XYZ file of C-alpha atoms in Angstrom:
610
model
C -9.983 15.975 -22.314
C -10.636 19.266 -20.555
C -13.726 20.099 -19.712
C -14.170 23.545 -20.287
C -17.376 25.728 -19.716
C -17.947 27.862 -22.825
C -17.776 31.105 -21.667
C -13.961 30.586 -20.603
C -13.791 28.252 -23.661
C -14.307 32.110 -25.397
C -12.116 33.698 -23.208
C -9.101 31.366 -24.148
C -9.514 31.256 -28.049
C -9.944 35.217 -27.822
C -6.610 35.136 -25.950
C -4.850 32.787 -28.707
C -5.912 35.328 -31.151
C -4.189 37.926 -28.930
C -0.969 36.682 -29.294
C 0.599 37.592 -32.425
C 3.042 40.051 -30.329
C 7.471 40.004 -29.995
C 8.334 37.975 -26.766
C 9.485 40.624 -24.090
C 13.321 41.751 -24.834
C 16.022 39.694 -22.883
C 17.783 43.186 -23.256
C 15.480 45.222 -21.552
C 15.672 42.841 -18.478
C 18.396 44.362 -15.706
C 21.220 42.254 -15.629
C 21.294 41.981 -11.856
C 17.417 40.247 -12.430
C 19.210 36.654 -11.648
C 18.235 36.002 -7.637
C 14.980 33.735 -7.916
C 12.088 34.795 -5.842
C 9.699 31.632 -5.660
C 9.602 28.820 -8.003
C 7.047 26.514 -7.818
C 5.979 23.144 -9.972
C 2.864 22.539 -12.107
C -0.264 22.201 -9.475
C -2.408 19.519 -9.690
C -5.387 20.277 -11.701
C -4.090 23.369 -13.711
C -3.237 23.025 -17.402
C -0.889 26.079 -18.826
C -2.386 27.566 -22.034
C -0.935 30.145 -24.297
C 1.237 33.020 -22.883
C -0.741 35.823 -21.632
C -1.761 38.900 -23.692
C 1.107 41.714 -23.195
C -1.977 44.471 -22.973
C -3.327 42.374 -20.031
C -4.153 44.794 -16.694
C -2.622 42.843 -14.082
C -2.947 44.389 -10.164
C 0.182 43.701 -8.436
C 0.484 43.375 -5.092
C 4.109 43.783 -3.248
C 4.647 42.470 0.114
C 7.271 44.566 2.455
C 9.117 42.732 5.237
C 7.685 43.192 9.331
C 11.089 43.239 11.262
C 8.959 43.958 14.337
C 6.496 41.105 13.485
C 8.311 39.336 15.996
C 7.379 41.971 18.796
C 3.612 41.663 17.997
C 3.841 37.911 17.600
C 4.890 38.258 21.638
C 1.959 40.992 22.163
C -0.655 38.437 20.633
C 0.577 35.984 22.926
C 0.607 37.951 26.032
C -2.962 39.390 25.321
C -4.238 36.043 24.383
C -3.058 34.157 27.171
C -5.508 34.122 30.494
C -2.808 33.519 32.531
C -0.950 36.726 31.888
C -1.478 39.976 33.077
C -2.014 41.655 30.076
C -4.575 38.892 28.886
C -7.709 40.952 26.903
C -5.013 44.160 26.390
C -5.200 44.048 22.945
C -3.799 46.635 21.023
C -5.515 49.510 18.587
C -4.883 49.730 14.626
C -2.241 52.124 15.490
C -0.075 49.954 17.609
C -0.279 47.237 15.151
C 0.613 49.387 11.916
C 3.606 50.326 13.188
C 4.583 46.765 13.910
C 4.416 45.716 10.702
C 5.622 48.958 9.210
C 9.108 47.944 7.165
C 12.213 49.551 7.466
C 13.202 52.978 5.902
C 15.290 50.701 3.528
C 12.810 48.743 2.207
C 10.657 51.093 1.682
C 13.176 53.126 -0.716
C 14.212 50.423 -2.226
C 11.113 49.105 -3.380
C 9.918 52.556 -4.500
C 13.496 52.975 -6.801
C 12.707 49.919 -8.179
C 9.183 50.955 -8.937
C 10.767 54.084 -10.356
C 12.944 52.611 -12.897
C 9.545 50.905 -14.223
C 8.178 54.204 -14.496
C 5.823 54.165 -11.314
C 5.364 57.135 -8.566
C 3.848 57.145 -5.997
C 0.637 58.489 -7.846
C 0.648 54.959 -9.025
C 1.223 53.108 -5.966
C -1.511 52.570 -3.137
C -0.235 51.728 -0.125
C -1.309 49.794 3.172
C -1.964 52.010 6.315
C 1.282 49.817 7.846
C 3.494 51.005 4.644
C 3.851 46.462 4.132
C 1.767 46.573 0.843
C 2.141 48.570 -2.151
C -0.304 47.304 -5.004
C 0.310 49.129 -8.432
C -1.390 48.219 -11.746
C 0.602 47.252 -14.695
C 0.438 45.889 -18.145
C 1.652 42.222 -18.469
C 4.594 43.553 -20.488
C 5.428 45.774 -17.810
C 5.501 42.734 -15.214
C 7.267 40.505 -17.500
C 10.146 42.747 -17.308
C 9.926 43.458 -13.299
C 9.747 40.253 -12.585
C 12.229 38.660 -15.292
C 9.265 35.992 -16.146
C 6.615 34.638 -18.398
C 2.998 35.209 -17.811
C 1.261 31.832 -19.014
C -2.912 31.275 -19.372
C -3.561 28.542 -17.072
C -6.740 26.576 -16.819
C -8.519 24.561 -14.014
C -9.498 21.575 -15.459
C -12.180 20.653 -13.107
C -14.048 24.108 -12.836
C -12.732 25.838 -16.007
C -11.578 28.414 -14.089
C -9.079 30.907 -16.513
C -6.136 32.696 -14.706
C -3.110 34.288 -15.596
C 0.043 32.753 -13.484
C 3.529 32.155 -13.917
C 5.711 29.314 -12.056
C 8.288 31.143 -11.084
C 9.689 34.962 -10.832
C 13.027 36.928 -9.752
C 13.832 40.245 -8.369
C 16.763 42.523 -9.036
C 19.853 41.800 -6.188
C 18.731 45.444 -4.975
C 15.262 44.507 -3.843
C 15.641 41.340 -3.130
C 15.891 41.200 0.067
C 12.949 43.837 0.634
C 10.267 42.034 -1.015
C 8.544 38.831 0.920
C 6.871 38.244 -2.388
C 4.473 39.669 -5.203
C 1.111 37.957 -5.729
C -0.554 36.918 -8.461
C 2.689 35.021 -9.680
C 2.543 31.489 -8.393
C -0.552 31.831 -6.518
C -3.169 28.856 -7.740
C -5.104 28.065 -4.760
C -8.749 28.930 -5.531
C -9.953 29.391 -2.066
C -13.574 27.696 -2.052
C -16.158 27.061 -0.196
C -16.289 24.721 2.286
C -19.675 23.024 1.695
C -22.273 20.443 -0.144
C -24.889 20.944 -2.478
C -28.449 21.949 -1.170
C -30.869 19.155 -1.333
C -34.276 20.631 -1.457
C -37.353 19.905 0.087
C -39.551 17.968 -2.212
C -42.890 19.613 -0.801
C -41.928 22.996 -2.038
C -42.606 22.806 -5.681
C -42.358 26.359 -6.945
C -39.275 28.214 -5.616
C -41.440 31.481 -5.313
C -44.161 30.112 -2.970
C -44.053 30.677 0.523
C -43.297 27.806 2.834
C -45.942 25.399 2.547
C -48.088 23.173 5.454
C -46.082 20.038 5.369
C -42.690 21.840 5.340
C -43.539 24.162 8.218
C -44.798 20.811 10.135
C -41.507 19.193 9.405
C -39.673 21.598 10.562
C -41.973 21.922 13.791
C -41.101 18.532 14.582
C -37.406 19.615 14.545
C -37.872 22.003 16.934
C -37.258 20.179 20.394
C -40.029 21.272 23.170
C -37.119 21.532 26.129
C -34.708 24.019 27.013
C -32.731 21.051 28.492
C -33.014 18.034 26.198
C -32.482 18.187 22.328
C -34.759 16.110 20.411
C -33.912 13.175 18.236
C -35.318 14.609 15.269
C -32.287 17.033 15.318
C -30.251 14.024 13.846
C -32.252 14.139 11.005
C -32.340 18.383 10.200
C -30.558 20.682 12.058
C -32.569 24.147 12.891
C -31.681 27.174 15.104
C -33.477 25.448 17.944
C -31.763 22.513 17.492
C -28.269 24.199 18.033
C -29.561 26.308 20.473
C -30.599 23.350 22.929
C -27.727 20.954 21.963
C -24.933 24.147 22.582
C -27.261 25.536 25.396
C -27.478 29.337 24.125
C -31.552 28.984 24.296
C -32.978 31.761 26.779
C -29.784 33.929 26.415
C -30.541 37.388 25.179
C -27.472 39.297 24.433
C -27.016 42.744 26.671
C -24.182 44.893 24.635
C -25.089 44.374 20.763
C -24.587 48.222 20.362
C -21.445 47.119 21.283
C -20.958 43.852 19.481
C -20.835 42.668 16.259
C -20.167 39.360 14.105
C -18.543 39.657 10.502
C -19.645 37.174 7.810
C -17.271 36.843 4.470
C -18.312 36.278 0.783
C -16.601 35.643 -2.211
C -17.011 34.464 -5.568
C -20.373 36.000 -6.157
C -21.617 34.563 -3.012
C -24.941 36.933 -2.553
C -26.510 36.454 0.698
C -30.364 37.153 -0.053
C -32.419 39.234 2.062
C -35.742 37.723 1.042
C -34.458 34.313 2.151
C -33.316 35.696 5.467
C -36.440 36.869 5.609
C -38.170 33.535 5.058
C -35.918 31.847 7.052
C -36.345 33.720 10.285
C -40.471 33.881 9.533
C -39.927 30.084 10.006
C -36.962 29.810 12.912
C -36.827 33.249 14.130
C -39.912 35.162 13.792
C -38.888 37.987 16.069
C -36.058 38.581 13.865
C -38.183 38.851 10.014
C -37.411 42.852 9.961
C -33.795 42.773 10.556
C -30.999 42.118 8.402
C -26.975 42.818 8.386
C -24.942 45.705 7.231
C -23.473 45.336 3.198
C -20.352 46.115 2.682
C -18.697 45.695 -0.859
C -14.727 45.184 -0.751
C -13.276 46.208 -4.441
C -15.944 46.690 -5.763
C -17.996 43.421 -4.888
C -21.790 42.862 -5.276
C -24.958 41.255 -3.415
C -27.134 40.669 -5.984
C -30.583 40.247 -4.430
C -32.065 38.780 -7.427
C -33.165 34.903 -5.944
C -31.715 33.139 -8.987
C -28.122 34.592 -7.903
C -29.056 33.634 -3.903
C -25.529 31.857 -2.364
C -25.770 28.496 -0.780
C -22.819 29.637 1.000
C -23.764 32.774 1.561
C -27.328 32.104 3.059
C -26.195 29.806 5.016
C -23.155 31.490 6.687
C -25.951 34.703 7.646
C -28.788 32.284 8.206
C -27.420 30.479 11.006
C -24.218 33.428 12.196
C -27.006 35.462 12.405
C -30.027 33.468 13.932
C -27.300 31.819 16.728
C -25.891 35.445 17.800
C -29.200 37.680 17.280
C -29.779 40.833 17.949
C -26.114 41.186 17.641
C -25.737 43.174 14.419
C -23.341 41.573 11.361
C -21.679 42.690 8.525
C -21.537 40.677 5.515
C -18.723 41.418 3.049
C -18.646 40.778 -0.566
C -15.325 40.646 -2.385
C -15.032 41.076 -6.169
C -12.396 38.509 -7.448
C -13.026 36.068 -9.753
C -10.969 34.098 -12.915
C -9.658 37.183 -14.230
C -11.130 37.330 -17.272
C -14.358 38.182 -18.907
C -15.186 37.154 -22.081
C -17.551 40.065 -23.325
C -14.606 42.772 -22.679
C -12.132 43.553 -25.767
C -9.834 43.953 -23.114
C -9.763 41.824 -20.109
C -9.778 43.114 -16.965
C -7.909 41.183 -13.743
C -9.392 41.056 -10.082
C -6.715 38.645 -8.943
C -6.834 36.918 -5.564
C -10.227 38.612 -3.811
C -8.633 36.616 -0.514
C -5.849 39.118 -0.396
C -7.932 41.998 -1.487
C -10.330 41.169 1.828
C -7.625 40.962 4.140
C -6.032 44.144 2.977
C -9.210 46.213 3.315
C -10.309 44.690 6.331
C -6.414 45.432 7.937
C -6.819 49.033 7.565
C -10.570 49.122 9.112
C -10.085 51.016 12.263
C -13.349 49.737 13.605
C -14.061 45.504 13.166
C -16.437 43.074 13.929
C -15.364 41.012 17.405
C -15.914 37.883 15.461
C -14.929 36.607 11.895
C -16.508 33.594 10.742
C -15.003 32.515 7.145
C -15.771 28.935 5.318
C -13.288 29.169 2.513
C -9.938 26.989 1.921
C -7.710 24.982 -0.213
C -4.895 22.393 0.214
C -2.479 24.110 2.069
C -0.090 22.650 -1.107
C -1.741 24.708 -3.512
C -0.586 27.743 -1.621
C 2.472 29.287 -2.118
C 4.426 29.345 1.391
C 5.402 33.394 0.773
C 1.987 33.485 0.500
C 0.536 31.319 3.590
C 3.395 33.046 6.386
C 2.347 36.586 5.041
C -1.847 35.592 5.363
C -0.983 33.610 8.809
C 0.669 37.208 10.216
C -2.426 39.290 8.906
C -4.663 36.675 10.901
C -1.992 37.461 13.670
C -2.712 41.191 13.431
C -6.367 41.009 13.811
C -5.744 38.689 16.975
C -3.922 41.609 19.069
C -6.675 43.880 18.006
C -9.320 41.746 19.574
C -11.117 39.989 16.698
C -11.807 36.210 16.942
C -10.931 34.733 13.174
C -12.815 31.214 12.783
C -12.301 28.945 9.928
C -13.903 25.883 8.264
C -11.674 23.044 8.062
C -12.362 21.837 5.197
C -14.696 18.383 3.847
C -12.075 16.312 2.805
C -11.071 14.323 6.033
C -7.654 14.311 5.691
C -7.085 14.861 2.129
C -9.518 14.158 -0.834
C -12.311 11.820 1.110
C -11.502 9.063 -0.779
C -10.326 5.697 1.220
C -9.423 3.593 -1.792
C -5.340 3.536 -2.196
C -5.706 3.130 -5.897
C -7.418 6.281 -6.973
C -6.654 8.523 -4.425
C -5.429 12.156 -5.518
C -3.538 13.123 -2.300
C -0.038 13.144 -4.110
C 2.681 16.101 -3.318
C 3.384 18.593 -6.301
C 6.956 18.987 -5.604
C 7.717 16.730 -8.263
C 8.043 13.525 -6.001
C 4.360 12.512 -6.340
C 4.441 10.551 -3.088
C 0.930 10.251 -1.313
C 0.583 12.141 1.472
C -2.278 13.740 3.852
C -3.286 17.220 2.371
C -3.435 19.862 5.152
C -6.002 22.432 4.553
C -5.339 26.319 4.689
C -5.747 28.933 6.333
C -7.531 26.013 8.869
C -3.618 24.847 9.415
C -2.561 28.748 10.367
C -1.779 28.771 14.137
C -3.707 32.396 14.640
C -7.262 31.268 13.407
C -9.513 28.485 15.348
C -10.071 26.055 12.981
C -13.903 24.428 13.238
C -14.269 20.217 12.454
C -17.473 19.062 12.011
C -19.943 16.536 14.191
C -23.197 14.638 12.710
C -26.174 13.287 15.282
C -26.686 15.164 18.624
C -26.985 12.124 21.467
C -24.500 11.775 21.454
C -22.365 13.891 18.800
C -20.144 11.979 16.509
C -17.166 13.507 14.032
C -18.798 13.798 10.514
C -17.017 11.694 8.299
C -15.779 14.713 5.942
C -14.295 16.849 8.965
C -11.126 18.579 7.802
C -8.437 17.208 10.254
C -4.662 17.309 10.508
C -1.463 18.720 10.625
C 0.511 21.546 8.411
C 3.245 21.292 6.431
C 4.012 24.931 6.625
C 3.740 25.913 10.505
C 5.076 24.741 13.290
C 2.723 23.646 16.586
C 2.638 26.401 18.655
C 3.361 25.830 22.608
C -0.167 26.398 23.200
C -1.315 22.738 21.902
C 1.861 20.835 22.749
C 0.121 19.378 25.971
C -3.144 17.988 24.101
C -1.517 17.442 20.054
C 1.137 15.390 22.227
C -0.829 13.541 23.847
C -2.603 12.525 20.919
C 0.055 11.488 19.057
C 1.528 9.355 21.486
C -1.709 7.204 21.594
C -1.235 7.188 18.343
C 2.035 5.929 17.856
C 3.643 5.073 14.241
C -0.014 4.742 12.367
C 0.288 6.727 9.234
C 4.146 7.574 10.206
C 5.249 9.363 6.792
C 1.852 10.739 5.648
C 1.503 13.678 8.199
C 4.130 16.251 9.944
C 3.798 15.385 13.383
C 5.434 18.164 14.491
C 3.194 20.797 12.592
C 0.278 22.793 13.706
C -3.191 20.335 14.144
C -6.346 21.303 13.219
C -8.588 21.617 13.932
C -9.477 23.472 17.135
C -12.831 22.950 18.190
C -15.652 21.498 16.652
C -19.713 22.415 15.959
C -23.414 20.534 13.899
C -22.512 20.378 10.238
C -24.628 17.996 8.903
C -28.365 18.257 6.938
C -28.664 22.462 7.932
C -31.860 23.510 6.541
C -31.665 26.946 5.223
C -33.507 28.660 2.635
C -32.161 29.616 -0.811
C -33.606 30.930 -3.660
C -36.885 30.953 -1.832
C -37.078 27.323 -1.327
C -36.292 25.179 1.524
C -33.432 23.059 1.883
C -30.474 20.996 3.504
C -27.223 21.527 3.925
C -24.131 19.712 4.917
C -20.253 20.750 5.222
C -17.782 22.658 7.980
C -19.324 25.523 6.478
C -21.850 24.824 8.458
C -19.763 24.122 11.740
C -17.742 27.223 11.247
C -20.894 30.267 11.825
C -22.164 28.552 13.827
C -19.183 28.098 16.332
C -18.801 32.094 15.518
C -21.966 33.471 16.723
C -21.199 31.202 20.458
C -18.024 33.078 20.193
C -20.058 36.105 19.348
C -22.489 35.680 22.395
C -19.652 35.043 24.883
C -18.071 37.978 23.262
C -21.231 39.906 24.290
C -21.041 38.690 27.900
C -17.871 40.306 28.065
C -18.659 43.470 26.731
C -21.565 43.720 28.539
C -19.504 43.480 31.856
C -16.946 46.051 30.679
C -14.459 43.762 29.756
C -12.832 43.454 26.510
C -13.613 40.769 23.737
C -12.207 37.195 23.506
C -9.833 38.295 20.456
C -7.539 35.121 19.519
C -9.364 32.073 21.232
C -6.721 29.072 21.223
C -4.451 29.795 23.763
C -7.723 30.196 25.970
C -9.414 26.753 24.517
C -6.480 24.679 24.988
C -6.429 25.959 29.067
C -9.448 27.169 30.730
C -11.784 26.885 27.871
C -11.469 23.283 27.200
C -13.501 22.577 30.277
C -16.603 24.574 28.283
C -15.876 21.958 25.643
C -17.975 18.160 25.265
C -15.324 15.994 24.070
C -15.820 13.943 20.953
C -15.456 10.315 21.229
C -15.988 8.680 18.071
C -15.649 8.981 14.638
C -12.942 9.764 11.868
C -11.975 11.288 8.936
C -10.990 9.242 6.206
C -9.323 10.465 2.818
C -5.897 9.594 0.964
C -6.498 5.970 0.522
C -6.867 5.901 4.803
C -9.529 5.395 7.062
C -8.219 8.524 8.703
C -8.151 9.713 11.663
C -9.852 8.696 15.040
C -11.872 10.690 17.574
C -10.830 10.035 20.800
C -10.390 11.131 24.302
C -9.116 14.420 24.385
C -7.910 16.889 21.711
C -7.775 14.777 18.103
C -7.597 15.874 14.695
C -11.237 14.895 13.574
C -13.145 17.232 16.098
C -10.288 19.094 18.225
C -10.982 19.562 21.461
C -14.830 19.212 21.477
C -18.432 21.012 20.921
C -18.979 23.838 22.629
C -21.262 24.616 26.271
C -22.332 27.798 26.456
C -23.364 28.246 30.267
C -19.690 26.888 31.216
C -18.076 29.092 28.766
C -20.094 32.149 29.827
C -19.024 31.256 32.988
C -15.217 30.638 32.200
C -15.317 34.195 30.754
């Protein structure tokens, strides 16, 4: 039986009544509509509902091909690479626009095709690189562009409502000028990366200010050396804690009128400035009057009341911006939720907020230097249009000079669960064979990916730590030397569960285990690679700063520099492993391995690598 919240419970009888309409017209449909675009099965976890309402406002977004994607795939490489001349050259907004600007071709083909729907250009809005166009249609309308059938489709666990469809076609014209058009067969929800908040029993009202006890546990936390971390850190992680264990304590950052780090939100994820507040009166009081910049994307909110306060949220700010401060941040909120709202006569559809980020954030001319984001889903769940076209946006932001971090996700290597019997790692192409479930965008080859460690003498890979290898992307040269390695050592153990030839994840590795933050005005802990991911982002961030502060240009995209030079900045991970899919998982071991990558982070021999 589904378990459905009421509120979409509302939403989906309201649409039932909605349906007494005629099925689109076969007739109206081009006869050349007959070249399928993507086709996809049922996903795991989604149940298809009623057809959607024909008056349904869908936003459609229309993906152009990069024939010169190519040339800036060789540019990030070249600029990434400390070994080559042109390492830290990155390129401006400019340069990269016009590498991903499509051909004349495309672009006229896609706008007569637009045209014989009745759209102009006053209807179209259009990327700065001319790759996007994103019009706004009825459901009707994109039945008939698209030759396919709009279904309700609900999440069984969540109750989540979208509209989808599981498969689409484009007229012979266009065909080959489209990459894709999202939403269609997009179902991956994108969460956070994280556990639920266990509070503090001593803080009985969530409006009183920290009390005695609390603030004395958390003293205790707080290790008295700049060298040695104290034990107590196994138990709750602070600022301090990270600080000594990472080695950023005494570092005070030189070019923050320079720097910045960049912080996303979505799904109503409000960071709260009265528990940043509270939280740096108790871990950082020389930082209790600052705060980061807002900035709404589509319309998206930060609701300050403490009810609405984000785990997520707080804790991504909390610790990004304690770890890296005074460098400024910028915390983005992105509208996007299920599409529908219940108390509207007529539904309105924010689609995929992931794509609506990365297409504001792509025509930014100024950026943050670092982007820490702890949001994913089983790579599986993603369409492959989909995961090549977000990959080359992460690619874009590389040759401009940003650093893009990602959790990498709390399922080990798949679902957590070690018992062959009730597993749910199974493949949705129909086959249902059990297999590890990669984790995107951790498994694109232009982000660093972030595992997760527990205990601090020494550090050990948290059971939970997102760790693998991608179905969907190929290794890239720069980790043949350390992924081969690995896999030699380990030999035919789980041979037919993983692609050994794909990209590994993850990267690197950070704490991400019992972070006390506050939330809601009441103190709590923590746990997930949400944790691991700011706070790998604001060491970026502070190594960013000690380039800037020379003159020098920012880190930009980190691997090719972790898996040469950097690695030597990096404490290697020895133990631990990451079990899921009916497996124990995989093991830490010497060197790069999929439960921790290639180690924990040391600031003074980064700083000095740099």
């Amino acid at each position: 039986m589904l378990n459905i919240p009421f509120a979409s419970l509302a939403v989906v009888l309201y649409l039932y009544a909605s349906l007494a309409r005629a099925a689109p017209n076969p007739a109206a449909f081009s006869a050349s509509l007959n070249i399928v675009k993507e086709s996809i099965n049922p996903p795991r976890g989604w149940v298809q509902g009623p057809p959607a309402p024909e008056h349904h406002t869908i936003k459609l977004s229309i993906a152009l091909p990069q024939p010169r994607f190519g040339e800036l795939e060789a540019h990030l490489q070249e600029v990434s690479d400390p070994a080559h001349a042109r390492y830290g050259q990155h390129l401006s907004k400019a340069d990269v626009d016009a590498l991903v600007t499509p051909h004349q071709d495309s672009l006229d083909s896609v706008d007569d095709w637009l045209a014989q729907h009745g759209l102009g250009d006053e209807d179209m809005v259009r990327s700065d690189g001319m790759d996007w166009v994103t019009i706004r249609v009825t459901i009707g309308t994109a039945e008939k562009m698209l030759d396919t059938k709009y279904h309700i489709w609900i999440h069984e666990e969540s109750g989540d409502v979208v509209v989808r469809t599981l498969s689409y076609s484009l007229p012979e014209s266009v065909h080959e000028h489209v990459e894709l058009v999202q939403p269609t067969t997009m179902f991956a929800r994108f969460k956070p990366e994280m556990a639920s908040l266990h509070y503090f029993p001593s803080v009985p009202d969530a409006l009183e200010p920290i009390t005695d006890s609390i603030a004395a546990v958390l003293g205790q936390q707080v290790p008295s050396s700049t060298t040695a971390v104290s034990p107590t850190c196994n138990s709750i992680i602070t600022l301090e804690c990270l600080q000594d264990l990472y080695g950023t304590k005494g570092y005070t950052p030189q070019a923050a009128d320079k720097n910045a780090l960049g912080i996303t939100g979505y799904l109503e994820q409000f960071a709260n400035l009265q528990d940043l507040k509270q939280f740096y009166a108790q871990q950082l009081p020389q930082a209790v009057n600052t705060s980061f910049t807002f900035v709404p994307v589509a319309g998206g909110e930060n609701s300050q009341n403490l009810s609405e306060a984000g785990i997520e949220a707080n804790l991504d700010t909390q610790y990004g911006l304690g770890l890296s401060f005074p460098t400024p941040g910028t915390f983005w909120s992105t509208a996007g939720r299920p599409p529908f709202n219940a108390t509207l006569t007529t539904p309105t559809d924010s689609n995929e907020p992931y794509n609506t980020w990365l297409d504001f954030v792509l025509n930014q001319t100024n950026l943050p230097q670092t982007i820490s984001t702890s949001y994913g889903d089983e790579e599986q769940s993603v369409p492959l249009s989909y995961a090549i076209r977000a990959c080359s946006s992460f690619a874009q932001l590389g040759a401009r000079g940003v650093s893009v971090i990602f959790s990498s996700g709390d399922g080990g290597v798949g679902d957590g669960d070690t018992d062959p019997a009730t597993t749910t790692c199974k493949t949705i192409d129909g086959q249902n064979k059990t297999t590890f479930l990669p984790f995107f965008p951790a498994s694109c080859p232009y982000v660093t990916a972030v595992g997760g460690t527990v205990n601090v003498a020494p550090e050990v890979g948290v059971f939970f730590s997102g760790g693998g290898f991608s179905n969907y992307f190929g290794r890239p040269a720069y980790q043949d030397s350390a992924v081969g390695t690995y896999l030699a050592n380990l030999g035919q153990t789980y041979a037919g569960l993983f692609n050994a030839s794909g990209r590994a994840y993850p990267d690197v590795s950070a704490q991400s285990m019992n972070f006390s933050i506050v939330s809601g005005g009441r103190n709590g802990l923590v746990s997930g690679t949400s944790a691991a991911a700011p706070t790998f982002a604001a060491i970026v961030s502070l190594l960013n700063d000690v380039r800037l502060a020379s003159n020098r240009s920012p880190l930009g995209f980190l691997n090719p520099f972790l898996y040469t030079q950097g690695v030597q900045g990096l404490t290697d991970i020895l133990t631990g492993n990451n079990p899921g899919c009916g497996t124990e998982g995989f093991n830490s071991s010497q060197g790069w391995d999929p439960v921790t990558g290639l180690g924990t982070p040391k600031f003074e021999v980064l700083k000095s690598l740099v």
